[in-house]
Short mmCIF file of C-alpha atoms in Angstrom, two decimals:
data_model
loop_
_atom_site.label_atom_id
_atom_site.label_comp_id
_atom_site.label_asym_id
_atom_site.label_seq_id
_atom_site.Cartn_x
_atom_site.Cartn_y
_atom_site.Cartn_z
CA UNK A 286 50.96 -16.54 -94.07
CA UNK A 287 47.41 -16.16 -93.53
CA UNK A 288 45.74 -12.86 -94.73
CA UNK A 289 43.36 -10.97 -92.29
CA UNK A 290 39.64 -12.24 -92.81
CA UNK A 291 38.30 -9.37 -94.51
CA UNK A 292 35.00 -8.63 -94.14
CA UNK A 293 32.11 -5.77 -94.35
CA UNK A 294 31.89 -3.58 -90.73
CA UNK A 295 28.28 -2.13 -90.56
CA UNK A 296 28.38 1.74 -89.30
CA UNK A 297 28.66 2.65 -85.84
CA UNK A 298 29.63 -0.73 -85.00
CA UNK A 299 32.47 -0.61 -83.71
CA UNK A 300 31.82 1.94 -81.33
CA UNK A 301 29.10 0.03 -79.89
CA UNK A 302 31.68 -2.68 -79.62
CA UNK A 303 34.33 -0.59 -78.19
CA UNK A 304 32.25 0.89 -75.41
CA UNK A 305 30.64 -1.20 -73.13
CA UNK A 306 26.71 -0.15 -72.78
CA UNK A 307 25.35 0.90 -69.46
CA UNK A 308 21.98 -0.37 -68.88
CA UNK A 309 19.47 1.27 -66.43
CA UNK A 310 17.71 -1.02 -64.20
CA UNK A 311 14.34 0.88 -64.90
CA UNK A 312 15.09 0.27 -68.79
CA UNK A 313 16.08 -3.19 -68.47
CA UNK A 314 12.84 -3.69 -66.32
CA UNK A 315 10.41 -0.93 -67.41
CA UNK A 316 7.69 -2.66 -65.10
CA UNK A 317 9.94 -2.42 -61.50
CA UNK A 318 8.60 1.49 -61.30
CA UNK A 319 5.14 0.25 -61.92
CA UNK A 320 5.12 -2.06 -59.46
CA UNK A 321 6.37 -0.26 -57.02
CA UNK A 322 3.90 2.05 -56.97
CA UNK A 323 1.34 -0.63 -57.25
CA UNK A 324 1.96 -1.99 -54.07
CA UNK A 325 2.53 1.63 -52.24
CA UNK A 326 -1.33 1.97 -53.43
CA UNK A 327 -2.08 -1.09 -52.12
CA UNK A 328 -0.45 -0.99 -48.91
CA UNK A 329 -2.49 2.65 -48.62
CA UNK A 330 -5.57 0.86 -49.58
CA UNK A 331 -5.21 -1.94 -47.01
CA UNK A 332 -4.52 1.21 -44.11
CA UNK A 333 -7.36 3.24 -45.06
CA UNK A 334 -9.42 0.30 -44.89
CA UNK A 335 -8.10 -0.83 -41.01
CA UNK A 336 -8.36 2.65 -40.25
CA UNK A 337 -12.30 2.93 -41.66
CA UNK A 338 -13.09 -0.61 -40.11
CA UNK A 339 -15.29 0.08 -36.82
CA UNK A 340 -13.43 -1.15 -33.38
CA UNK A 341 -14.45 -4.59 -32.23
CA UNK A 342 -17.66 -4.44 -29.80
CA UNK A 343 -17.24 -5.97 -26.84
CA UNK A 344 -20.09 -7.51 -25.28
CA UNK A 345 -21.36 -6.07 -22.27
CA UNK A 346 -20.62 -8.02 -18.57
CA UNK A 347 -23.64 -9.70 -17.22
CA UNK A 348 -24.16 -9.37 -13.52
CA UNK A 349 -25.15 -12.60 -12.02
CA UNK A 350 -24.62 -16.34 -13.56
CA UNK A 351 -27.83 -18.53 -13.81
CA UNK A 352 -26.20 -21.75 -13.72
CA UNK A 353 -23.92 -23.53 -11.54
CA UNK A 354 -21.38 -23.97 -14.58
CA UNK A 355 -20.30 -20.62 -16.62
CA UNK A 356 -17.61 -18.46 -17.83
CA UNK A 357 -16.07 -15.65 -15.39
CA UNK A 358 -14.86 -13.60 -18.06
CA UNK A 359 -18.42 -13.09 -19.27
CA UNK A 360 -19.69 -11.56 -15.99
CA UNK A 361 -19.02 -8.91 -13.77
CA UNK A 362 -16.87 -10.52 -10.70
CA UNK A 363 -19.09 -10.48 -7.32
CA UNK A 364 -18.73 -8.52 -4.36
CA UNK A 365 -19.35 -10.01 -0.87
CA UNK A 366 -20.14 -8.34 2.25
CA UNK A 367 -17.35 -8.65 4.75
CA UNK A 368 -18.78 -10.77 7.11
CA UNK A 369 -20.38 -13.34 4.17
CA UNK A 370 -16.92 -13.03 2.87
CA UNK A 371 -15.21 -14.49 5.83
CA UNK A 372 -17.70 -17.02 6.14
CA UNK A 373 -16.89 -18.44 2.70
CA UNK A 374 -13.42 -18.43 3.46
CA UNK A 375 -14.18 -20.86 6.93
CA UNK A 376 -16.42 -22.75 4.24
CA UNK A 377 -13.53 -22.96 1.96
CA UNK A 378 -11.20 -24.23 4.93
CA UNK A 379 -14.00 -27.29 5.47
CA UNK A 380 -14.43 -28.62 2.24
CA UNK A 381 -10.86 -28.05 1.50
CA UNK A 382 -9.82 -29.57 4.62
CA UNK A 383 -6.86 -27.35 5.19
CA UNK A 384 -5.22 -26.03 7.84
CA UNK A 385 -7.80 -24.07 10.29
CA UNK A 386 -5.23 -21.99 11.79
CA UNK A 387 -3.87 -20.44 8.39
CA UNK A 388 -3.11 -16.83 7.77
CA UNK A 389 -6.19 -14.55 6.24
CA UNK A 390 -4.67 -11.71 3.84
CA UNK A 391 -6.22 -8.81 2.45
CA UNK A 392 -4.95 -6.66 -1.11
CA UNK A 393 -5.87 -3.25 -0.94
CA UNK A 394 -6.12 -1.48 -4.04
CA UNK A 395 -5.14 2.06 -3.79
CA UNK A 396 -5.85 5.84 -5.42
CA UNK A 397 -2.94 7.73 -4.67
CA UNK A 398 -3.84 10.91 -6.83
CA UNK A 399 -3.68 14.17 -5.46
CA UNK A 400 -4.64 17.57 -7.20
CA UNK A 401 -2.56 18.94 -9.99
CA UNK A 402 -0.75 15.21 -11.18
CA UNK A 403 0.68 15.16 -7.57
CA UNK A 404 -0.18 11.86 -5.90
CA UNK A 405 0.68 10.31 -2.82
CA UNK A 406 3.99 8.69 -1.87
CA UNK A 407 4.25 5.02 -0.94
CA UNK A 408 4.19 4.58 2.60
CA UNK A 409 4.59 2.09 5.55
CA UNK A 410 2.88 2.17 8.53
CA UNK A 411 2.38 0.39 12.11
CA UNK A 412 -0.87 -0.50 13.37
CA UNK A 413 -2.20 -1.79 16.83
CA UNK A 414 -4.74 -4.35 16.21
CA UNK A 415 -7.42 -4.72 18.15
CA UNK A 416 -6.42 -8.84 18.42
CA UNK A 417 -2.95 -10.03 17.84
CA UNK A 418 -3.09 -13.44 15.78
CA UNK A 419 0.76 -14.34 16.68
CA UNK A 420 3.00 -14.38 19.49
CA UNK A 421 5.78 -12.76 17.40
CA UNK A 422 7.23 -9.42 19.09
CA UNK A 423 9.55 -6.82 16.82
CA UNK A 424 12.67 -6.21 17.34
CA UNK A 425 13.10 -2.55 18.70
CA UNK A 426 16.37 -0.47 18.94
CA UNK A 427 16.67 2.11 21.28
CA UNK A 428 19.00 5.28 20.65
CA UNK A 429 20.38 6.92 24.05
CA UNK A 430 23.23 8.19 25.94
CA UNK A 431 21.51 8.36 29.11
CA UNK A 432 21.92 5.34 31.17
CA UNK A 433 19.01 6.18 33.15
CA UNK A 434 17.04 5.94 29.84
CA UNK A 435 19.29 2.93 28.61
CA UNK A 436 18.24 0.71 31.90
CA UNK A 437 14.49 1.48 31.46
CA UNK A 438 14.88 0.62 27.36
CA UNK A 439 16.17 -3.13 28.13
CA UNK A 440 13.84 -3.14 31.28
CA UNK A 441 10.48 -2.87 28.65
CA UNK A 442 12.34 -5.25 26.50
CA UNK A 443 14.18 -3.19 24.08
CA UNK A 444 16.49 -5.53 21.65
CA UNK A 445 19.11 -3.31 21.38
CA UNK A 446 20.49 0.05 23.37
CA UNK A 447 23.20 2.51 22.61
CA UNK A 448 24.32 5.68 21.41
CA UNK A 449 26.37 6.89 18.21
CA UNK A 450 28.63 3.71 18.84
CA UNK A 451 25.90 1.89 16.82
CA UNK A 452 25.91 4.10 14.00
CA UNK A 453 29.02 2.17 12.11
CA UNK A 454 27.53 -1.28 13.41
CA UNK A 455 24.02 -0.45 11.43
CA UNK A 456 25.87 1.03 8.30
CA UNK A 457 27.69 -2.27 8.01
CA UNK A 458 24.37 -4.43 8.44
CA UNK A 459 25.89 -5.89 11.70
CA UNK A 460 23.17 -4.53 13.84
CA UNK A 461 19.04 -4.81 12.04
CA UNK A 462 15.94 -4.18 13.39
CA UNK A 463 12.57 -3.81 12.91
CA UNK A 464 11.99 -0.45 13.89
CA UNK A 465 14.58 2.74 15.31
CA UNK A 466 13.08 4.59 18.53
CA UNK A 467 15.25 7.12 19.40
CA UNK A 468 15.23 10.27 22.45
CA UNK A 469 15.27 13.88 21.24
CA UNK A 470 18.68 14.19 22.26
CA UNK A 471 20.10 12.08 20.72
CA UNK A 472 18.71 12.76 16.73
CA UNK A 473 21.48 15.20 15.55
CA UNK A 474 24.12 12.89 15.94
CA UNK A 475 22.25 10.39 13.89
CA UNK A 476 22.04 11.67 10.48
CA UNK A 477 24.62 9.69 8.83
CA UNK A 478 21.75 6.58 9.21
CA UNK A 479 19.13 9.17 7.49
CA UNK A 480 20.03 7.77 4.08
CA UNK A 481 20.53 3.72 5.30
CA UNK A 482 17.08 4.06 7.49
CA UNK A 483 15.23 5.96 5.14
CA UNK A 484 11.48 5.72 6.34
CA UNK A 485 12.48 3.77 9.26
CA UNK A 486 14.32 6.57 10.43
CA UNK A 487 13.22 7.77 14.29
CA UNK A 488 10.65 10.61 13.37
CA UNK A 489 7.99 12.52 15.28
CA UNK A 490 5.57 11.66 12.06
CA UNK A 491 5.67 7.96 13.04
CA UNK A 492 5.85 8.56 16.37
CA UNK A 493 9.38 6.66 16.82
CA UNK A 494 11.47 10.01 18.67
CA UNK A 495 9.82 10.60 21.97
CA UNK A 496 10.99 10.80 25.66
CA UNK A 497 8.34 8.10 26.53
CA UNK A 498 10.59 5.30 25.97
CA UNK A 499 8.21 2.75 27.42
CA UNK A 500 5.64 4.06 25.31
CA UNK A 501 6.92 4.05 22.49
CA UNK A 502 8.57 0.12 23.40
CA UNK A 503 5.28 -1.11 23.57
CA UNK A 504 4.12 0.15 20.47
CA UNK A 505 6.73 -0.46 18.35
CA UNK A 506 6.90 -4.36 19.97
CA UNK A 507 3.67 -5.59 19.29
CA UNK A 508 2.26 -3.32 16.16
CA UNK A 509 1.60 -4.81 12.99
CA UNK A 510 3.53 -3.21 9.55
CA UNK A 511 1.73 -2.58 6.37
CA UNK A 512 3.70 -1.17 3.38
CA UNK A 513 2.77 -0.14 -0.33
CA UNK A 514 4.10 -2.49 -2.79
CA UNK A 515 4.10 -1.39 -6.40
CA UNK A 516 3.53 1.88 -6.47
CA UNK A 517 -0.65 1.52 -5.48
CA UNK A 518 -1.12 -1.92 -3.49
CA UNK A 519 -0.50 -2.86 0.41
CA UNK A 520 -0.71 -6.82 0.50
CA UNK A 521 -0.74 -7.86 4.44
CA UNK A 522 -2.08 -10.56 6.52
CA UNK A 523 -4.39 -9.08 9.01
CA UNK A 524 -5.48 -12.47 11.16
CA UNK A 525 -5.61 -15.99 11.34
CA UNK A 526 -9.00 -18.60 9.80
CA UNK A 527 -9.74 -20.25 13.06
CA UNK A 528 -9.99 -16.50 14.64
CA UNK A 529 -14.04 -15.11 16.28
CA UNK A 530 -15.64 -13.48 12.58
CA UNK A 531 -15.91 -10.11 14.42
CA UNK A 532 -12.17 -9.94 15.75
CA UNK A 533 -11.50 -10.94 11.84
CA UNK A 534 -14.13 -7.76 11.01
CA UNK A 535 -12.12 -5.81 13.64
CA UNK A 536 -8.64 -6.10 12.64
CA UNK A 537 -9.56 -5.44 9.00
CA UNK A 538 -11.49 -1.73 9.58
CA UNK A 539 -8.27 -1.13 12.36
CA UNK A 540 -5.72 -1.56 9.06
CA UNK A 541 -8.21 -0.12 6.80
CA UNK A 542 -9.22 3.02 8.91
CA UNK A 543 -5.28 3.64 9.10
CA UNK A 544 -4.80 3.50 5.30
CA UNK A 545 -7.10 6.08 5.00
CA UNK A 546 -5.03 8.70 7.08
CA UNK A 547 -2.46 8.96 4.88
CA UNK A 548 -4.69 10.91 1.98
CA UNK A 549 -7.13 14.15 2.79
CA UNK A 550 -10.61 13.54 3.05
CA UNK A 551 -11.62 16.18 0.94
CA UNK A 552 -10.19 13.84 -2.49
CA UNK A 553 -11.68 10.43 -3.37
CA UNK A 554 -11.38 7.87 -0.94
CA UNK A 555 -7.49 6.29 -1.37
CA UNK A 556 -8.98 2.36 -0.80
CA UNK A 557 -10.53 1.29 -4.35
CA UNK A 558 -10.71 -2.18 -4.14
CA UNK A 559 -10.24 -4.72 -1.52
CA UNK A 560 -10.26 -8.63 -1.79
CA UNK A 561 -9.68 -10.42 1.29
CA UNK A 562 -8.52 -14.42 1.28
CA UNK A 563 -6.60 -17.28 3.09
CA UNK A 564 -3.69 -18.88 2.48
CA UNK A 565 -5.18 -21.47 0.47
CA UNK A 566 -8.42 -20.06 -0.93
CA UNK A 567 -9.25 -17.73 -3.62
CA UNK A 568 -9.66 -13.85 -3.29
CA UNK A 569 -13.16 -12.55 -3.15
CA UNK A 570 -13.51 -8.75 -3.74
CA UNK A 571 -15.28 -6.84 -0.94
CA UNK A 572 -18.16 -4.60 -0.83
CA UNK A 573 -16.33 -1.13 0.43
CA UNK A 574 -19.89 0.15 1.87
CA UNK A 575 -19.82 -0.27 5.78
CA UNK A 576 -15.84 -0.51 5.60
CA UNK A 577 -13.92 2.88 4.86
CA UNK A 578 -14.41 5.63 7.63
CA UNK A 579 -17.35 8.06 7.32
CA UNK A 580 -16.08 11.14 6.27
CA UNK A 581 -17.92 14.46 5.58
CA UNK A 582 -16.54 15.63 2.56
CA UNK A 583 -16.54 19.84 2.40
CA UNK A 584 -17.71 20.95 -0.75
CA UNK A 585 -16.34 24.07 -2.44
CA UNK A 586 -13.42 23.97 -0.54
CA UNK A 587 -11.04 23.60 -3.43
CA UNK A 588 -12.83 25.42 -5.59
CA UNK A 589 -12.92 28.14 -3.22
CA UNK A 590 -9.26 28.28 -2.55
CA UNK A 591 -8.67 28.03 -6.46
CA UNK A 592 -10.46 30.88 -6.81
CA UNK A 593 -8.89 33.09 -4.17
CA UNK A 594 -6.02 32.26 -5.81
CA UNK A 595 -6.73 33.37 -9.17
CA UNK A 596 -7.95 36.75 -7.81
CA UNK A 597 -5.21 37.71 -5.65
CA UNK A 598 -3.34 39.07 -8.36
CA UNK A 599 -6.03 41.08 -10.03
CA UNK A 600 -6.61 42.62 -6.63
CA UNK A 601 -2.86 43.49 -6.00
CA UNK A 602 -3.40 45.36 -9.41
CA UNK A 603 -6.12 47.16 -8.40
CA UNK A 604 -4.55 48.48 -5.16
CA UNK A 605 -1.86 49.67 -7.21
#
């Protein structure tokens, strides 16, 4: 038999053997806490200095290049007079030797704020241009139940005539058009296409509900439709390249002059920018001078109702 190993056991240890120890990790690595806090510091260091550093300055635009050769992005871009403008673009056409008969453009640039953070809602419009640059005629529908009204509709060419029997047709996209003319009449019955219409709905604003059905058929026929894209932009084709420079210069003002209606002269003009271009050429931003309509702007007139405002009530407190 073999006799237990006997042997001397040193004091407390067999406690410490018994019980496993429990180790922090901040004891086991007494320098973790340090350097955390070291690179907290740091971190704040690094931010304090960003935040001290002075902003980038940016060098200021120059306003006209010296040589034939440069970089755009270090000068202002150029504005052109309307009528230079459209001669460049006829240039362009020559050296470029594309088509003569191709489509001239304009982006307009718009300010649609209003007093008070209200601003203008997007619109669309129709226009009669002084010179039509395409043999393309709209697509009018006519809403009436008179058949005396009905005959002269399709007599001044109207697409499409009829009363609330068209209403399911439209909501089903089987009958489209470009624009909804419609008699007074007629216009209660048609409020179930208020919603599928929306701004093409027949209205007195856009002059599409009327009695003057011919009237209104040649309008509506031969006008030319600008709409705001984006929130603050109409892009729209306003002529064609191999068109007379002043029925260009004519068609232009007639669009821009319409814009202009749609915000109160008494703000900031609601045209900003304009660039005109061809199909195939590059934009070149237009001098607005000579352009927008002259307006007389009132002075005081806001300010003047503002203030009216603001004393009205102290005056109803005095007559009481």
């Amino acid at each position: 038999a073999l006799a237990p190993r006997c042997g001397r056991v040193l004091p407390g240890l067999e406690q410490r053997l018994a019980v496993p120890a429990v180790v922090s990790p901040a004891s086991a690595r007494p320098y973790a806490a340090a350097a955390k806090g070291a690179t907290k510091e740091a971190k704040r260091s690094r931010q304090e200095k960003v935040k001290e550093k002075p902003p980038p300055r940016r060098r200021p635009l120059l306003s006209k290049p010296v040589d034939d050769v440069y970089l755009t992005w270090l000068y202002r871009r150029p504005s052109y007079e309307l009528e230079q403008a459209v001669g460049m673009l006829k240039k362009f056409q020559e050296l470029d030797f594309t088509h003569p008969k191709q489509f001239v453009y304009i982006n307009v640039f718009l300010d649609m704020a209003l007093q008070k953070k209200k601003k203008v809602d997007p619109f669309s419009n129709g226009v009669t241009l002084p010179h039509r640059f395409t043999d393309e005629v709209n697509k009018v529908l006519v809403f009436t139940e008179n058949e005396k009204e009905a005959e002269v509709a399709r007599e001044h060419g109207a697409a499409t005539v009829g009363g609330v029997e068209l209403i399911k047709w439209i909501l089903e996209d089987e009958i489209q058009a470009d624009f909804y003319v419609a008699v007074p009449a007629i216009i209660p019955k048609l409020i179930p296409l208020r919603n599928k219409l929306k701004r093409k709905y027949p209205s007195t604003r856009r002059n599409s509900l009327g009695s003057d059905i011919p009237k209104m058929l040649q309008f509506f026929r031969e006008c030319h439709e600008y709409t705001v894209e984006d929130e603050n932009i109409i892009k729209t084709r306003i002529a064609r390249l191999d068109m007379p420079t002043e029925h260009i210069i004519a068609n232009l003002k007639a669009i821009i002059h319409d814009i202009c209606t749609f915000k109160p002269s008494n703000f900031d003009p609601i045209v900003q920018r304009l660039v005109i271009r061809s199909s195939t050429s590059e934009g070149l931003l237009l001098n607005l001078d000579g352009i927008l309509p002259q307006v007389e702007k009132v002075e005081g007139k806001e300010e003047d109702a503002t203030d009216e405002d603001q004393q009205k009530p102290v005056q109803e407190s005095v007559s009481t």
